[in-house]
C-alpha atoms as an extended CHARMM CRD file, in Angstrom:
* protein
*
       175  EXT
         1         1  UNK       CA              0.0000000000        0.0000000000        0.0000000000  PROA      1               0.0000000000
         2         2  UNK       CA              0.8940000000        3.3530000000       -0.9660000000  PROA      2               0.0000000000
         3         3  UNK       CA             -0.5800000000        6.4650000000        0.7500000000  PROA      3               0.0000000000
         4         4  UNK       CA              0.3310000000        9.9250000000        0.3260000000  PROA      4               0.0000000000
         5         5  UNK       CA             -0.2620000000       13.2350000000        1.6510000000  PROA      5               0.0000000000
         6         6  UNK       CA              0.7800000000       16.8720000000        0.3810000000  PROA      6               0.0000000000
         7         7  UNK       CA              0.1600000000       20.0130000000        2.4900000000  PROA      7               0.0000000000
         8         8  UNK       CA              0.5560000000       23.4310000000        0.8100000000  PROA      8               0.0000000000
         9         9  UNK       CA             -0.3370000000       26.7540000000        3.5630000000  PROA      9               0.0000000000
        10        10  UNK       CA              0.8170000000       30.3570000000        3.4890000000  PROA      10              0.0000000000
        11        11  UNK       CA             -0.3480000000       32.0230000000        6.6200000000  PROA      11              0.0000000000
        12        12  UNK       CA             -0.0150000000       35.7230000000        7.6540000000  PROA      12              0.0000000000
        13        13  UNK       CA              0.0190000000       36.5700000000       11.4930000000  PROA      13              0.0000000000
        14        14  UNK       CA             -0.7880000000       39.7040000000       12.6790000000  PROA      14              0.0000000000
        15        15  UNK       CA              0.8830000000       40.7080000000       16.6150000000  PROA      15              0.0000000000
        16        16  UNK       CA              2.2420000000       37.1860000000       16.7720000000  PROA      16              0.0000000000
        17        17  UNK       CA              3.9540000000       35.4240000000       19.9820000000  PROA      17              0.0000000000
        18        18  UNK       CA              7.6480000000       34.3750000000       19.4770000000  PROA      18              0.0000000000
        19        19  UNK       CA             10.3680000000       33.5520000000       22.1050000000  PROA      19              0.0000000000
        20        20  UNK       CA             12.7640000000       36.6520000000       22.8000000000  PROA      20              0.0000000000
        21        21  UNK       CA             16.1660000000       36.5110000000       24.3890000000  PROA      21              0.0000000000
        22        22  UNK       CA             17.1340000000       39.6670000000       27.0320000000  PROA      22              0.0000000000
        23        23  UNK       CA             20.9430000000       39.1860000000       28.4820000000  PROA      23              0.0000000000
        24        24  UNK       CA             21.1440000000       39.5810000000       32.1410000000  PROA      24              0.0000000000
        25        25  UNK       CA             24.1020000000       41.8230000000       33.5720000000  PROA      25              0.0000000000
        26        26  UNK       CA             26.6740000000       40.5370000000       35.2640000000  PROA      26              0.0000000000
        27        27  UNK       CA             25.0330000000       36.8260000000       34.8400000000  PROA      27              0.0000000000
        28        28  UNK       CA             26.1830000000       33.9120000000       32.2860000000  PROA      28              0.0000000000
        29        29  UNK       CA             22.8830000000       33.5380000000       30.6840000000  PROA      29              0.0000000000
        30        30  UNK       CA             20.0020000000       35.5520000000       29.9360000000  PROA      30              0.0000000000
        31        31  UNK       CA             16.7620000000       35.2890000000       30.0830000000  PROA      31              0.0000000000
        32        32  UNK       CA             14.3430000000       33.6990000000       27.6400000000  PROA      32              0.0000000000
        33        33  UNK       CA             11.0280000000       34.8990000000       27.3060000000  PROA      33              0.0000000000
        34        34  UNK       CA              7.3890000000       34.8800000000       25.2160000000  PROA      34              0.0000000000
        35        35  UNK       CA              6.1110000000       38.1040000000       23.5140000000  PROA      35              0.0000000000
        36        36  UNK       CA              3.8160000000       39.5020000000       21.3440000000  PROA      36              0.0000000000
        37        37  UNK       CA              5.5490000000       41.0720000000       18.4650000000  PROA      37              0.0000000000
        38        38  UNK       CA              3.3010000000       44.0000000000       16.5080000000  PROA      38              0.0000000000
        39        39  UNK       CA              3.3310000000       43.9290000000       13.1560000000  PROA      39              0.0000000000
        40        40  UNK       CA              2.6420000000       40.7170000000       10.8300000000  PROA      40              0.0000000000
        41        41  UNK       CA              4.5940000000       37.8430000000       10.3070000000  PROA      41              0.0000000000
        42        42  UNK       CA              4.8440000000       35.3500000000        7.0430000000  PROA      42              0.0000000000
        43        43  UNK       CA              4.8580000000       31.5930000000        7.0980000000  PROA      43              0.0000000000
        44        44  UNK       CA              5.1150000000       29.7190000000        4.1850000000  PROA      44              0.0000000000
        45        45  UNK       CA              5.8040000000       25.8800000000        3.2260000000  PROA      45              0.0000000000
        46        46  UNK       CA              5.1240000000       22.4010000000        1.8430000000  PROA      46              0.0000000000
        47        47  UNK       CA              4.6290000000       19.5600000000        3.6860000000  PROA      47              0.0000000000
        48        48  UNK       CA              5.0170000000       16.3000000000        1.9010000000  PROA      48              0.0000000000
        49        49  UNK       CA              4.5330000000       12.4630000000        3.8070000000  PROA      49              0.0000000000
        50        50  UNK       CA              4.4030000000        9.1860000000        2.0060000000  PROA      50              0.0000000000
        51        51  UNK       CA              4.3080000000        5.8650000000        3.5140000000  PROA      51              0.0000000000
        52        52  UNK       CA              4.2760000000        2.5100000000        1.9530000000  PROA      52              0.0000000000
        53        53  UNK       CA              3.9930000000       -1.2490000000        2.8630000000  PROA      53              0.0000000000
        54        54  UNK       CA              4.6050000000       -3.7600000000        0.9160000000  PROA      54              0.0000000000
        55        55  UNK       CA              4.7410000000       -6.8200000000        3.5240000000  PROA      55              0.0000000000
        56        56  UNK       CA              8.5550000000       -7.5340000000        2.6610000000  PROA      56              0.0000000000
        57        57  UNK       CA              9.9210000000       -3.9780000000        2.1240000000  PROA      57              0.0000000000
        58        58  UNK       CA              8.6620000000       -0.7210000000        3.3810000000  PROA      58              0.0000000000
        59        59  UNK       CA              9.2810000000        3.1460000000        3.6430000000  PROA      59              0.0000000000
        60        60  UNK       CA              8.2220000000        6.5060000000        4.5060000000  PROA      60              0.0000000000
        61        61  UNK       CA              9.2470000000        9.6290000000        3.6350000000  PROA      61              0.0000000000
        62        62  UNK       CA              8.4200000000       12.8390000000        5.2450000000  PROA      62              0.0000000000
        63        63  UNK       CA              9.4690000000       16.1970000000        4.2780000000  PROA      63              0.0000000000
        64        64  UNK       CA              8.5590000000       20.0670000000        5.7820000000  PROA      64              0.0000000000
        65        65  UNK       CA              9.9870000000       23.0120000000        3.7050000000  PROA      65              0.0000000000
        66        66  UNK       CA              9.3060000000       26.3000000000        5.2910000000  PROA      66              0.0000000000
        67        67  UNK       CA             10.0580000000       29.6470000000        4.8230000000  PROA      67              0.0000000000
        68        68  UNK       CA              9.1930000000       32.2050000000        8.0200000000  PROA      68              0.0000000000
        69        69  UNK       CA              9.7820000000       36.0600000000        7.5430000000  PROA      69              0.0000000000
        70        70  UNK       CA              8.8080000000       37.5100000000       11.3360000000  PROA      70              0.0000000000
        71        71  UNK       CA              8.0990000000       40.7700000000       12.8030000000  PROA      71              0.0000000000
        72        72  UNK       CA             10.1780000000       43.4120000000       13.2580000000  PROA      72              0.0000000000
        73        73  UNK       CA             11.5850000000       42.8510000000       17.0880000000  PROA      73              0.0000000000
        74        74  UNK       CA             11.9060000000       39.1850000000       16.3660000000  PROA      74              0.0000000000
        75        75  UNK       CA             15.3760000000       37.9750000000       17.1970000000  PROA      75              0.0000000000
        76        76  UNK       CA             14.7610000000       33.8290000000       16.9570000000  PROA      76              0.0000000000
        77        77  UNK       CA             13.4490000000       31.3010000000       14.9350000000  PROA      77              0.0000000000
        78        78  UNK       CA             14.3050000000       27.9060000000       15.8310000000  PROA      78              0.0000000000
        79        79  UNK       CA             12.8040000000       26.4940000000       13.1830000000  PROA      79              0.0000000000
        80        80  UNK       CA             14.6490000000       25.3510000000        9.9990000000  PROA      80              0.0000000000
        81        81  UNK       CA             13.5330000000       25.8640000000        6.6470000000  PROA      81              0.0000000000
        82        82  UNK       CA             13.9740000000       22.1640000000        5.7890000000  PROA      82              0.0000000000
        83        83  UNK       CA             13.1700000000       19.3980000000        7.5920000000  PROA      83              0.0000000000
        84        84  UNK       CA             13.1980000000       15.6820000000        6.2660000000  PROA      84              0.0000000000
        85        85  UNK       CA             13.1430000000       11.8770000000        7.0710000000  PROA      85              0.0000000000
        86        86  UNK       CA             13.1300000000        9.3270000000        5.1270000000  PROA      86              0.0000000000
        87        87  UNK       CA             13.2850000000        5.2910000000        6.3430000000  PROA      87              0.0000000000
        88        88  UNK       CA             13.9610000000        2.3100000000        4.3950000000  PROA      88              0.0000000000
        89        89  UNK       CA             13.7300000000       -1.2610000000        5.8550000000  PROA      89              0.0000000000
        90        90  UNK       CA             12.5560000000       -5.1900000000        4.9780000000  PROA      90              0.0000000000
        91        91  UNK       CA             11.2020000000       -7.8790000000        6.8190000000  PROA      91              0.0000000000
        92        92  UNK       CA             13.1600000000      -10.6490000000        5.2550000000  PROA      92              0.0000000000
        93        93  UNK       CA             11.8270000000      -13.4700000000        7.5240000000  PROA      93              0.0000000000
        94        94  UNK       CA              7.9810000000      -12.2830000000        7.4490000000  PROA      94              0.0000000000
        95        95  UNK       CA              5.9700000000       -9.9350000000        9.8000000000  PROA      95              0.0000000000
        96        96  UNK       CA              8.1780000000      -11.0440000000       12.9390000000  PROA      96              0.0000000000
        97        97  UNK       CA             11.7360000000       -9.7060000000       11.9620000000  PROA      97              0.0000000000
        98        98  UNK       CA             12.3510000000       -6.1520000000       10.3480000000  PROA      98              0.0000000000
        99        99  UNK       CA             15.6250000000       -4.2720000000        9.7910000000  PROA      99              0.0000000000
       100       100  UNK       CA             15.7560000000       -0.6670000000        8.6180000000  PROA      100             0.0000000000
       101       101  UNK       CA             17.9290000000        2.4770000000        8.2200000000  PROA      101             0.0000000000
       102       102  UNK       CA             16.5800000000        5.8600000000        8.6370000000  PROA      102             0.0000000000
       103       103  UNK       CA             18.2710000000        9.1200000000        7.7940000000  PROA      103             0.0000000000
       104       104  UNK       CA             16.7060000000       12.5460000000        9.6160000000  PROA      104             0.0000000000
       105       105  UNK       CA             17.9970000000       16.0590000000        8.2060000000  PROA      105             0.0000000000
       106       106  UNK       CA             17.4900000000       19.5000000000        9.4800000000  PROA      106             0.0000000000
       107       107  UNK       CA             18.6850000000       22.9180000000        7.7310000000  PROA      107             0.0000000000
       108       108  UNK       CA             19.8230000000       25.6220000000        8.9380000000  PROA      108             0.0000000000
       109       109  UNK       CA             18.6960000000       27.7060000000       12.4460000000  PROA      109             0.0000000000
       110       110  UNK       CA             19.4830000000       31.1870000000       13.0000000000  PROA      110             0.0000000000
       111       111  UNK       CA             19.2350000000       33.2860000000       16.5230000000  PROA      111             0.0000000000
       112       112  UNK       CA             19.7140000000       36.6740000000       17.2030000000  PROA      112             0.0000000000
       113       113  UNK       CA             21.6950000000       37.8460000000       20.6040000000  PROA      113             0.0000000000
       114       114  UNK       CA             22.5390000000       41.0410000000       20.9950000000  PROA      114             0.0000000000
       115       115  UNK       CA             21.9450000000       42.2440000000       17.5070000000  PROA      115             0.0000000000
       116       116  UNK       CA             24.2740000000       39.1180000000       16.3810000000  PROA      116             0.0000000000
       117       117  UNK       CA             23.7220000000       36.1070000000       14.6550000000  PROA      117             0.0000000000
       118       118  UNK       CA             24.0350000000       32.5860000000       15.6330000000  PROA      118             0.0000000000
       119       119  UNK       CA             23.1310000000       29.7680000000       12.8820000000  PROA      119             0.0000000000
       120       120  UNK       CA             23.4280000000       26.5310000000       13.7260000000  PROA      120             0.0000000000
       121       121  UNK       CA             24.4760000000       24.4750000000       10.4540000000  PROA      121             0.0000000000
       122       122  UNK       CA             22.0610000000       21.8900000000        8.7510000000  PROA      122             0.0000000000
       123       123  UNK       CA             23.0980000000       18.5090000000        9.5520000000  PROA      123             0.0000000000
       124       124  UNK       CA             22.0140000000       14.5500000000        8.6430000000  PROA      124             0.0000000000
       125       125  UNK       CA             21.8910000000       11.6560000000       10.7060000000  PROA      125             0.0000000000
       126       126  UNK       CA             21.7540000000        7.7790000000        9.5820000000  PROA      126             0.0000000000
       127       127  UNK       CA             19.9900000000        5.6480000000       12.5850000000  PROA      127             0.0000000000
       128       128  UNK       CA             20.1530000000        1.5440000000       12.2600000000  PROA      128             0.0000000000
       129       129  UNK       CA             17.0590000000       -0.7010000000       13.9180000000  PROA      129             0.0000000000
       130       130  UNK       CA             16.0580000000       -3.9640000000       13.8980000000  PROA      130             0.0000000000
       131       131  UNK       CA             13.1200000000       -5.2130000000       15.5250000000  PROA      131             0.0000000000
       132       132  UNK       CA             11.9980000000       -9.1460000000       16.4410000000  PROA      132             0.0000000000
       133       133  UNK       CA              8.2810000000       -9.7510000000       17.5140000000  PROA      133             0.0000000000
       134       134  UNK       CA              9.7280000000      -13.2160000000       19.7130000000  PROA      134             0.0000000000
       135       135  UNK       CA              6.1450000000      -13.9440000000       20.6800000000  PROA      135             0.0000000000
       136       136  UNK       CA              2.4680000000      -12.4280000000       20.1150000000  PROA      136             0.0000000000
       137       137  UNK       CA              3.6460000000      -10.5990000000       23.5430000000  PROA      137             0.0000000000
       138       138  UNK       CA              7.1090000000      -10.3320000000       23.4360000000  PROA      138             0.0000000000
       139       139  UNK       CA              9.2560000000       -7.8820000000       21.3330000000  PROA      139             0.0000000000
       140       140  UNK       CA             12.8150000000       -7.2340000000       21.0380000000  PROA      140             0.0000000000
       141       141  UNK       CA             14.0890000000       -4.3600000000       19.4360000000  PROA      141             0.0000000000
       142       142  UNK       CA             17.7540000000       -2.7830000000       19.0290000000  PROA      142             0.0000000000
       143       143  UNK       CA             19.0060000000        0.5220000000       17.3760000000  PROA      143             0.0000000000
       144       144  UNK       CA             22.0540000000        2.7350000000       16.9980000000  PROA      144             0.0000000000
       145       145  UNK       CA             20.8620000000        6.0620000000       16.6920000000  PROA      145             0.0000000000
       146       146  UNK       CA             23.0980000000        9.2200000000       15.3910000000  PROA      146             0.0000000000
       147       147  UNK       CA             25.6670000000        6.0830000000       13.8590000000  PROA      147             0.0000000000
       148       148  UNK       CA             28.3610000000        8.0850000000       12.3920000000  PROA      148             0.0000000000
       149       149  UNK       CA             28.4350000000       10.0310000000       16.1660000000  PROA      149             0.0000000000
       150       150  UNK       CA             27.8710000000       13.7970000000       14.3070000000  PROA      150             0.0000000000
       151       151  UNK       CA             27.9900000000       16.8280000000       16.5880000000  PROA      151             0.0000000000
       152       152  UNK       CA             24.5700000000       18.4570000000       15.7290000000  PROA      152             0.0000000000
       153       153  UNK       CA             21.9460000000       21.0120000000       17.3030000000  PROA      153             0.0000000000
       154       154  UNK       CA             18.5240000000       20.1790000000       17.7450000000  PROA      154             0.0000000000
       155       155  UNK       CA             15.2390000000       21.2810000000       17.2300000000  PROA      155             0.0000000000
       156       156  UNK       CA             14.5040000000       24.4940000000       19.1520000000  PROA      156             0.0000000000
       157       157  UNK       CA             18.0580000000       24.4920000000       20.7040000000  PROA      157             0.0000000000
       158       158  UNK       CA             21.2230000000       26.9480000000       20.2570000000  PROA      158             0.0000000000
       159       159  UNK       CA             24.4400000000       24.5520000000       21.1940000000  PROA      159             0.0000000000
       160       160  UNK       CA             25.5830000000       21.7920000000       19.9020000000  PROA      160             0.0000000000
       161       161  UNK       CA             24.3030000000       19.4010000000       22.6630000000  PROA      161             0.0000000000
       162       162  UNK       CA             22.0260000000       16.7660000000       20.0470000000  PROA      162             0.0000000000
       163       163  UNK       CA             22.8810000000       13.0120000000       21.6070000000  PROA      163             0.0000000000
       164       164  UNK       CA             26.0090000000       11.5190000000       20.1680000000  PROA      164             0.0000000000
       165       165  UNK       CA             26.1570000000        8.1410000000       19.1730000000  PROA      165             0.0000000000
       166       166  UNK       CA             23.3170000000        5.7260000000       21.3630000000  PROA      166             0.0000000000
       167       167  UNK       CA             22.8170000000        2.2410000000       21.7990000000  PROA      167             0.0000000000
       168       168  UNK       CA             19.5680000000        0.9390000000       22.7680000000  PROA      168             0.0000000000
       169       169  UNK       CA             17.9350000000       -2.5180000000       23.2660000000  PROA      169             0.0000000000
       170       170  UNK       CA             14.6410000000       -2.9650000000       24.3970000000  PROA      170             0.0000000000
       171       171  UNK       CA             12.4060000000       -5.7830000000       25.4760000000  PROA      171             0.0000000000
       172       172  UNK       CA              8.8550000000       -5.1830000000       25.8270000000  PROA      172             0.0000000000
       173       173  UNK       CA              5.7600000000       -7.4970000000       27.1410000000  PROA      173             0.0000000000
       174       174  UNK       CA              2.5740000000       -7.4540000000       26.9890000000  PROA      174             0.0000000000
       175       175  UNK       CA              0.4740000000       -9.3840000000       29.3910000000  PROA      175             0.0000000000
């Protein structure tokens, strides 16, 4: 099964609420606050997801491209003007086993501090899983997420503190 779904929107905000930064004297950080911001804001973008199934392969795809042009008084946006994931796996025993790589990609960031700029560079990440239904109630599942260990910023973050490299192995029962 294929199924597919495409989102167009162009939006126009009058006195909008966005997240403001004001530096504290004397202190190591600053403050972060909510405000409304007079004047009107654009938002723009295309939102794209696909998903399909075809028992022994599958995939999905989603992709957000964005363009925001705020208020004057505006000094973040956290949001980047490309986001996109796309996964790619098989079940090469039947339902009860799957493996799959995902890749996850984010463009660029930009904040404004004291009437300078900080952009946080676009970045991709390739996570592994695998996944093993042992029992109608028992699931194992393993991944290595963030693989080749890239320094990277997150969504709605300004450092580079995005999780490194992680292991994970889960068991999970239902009863």
């Amino acid at each position: 099964t294929l199924k597919l779904r495409i989102d167009a929107y162009s939006s126009r905000i009058h006195n909008t609420i966005n997240q403001i930064y004001v530096p504290e004297p004397g202190a190591t950080f600053g403050k972060y606050f909510y405000t409304n911001l007079p004047g009107t804001s654009k938002s723009r973008g295309l939102e794209v997801l696909a998903d399909y199934d075809a028992r022994i392969v599958f995939g999905q795809l989603n992709l957000d491209l964005q363009k925001q042009d705020l208020a004057s008084g505006s000094n973040a946006t956290f949001l980047p003007e490309r986001r996109d994931m796309l996964l790619v796996g098989m079940r090469p025993f039947g339902e009860a086993f799957s493996v799959s790589v995902r890749t996850r990609g984010s463009g660029k960031t930009r904040l404004i501090v004291d009437n300078a700029a900080i952009r946080n560079p676009s970045y991709r990440l390739v996570d592994l899983m695998a996944d093993w239904r042992v029992s109608p109630s028992v699931r194992l599942s393993a991944s290595v997420l963030n693989l080749q260990d890239k320094l990277h910023t997150p969504l709605y973050s300004v450092d580079d503190k995005g999780m490194g490299r992680t292991a994970n192995v889960r068991l999970t029962g239902t009863f």
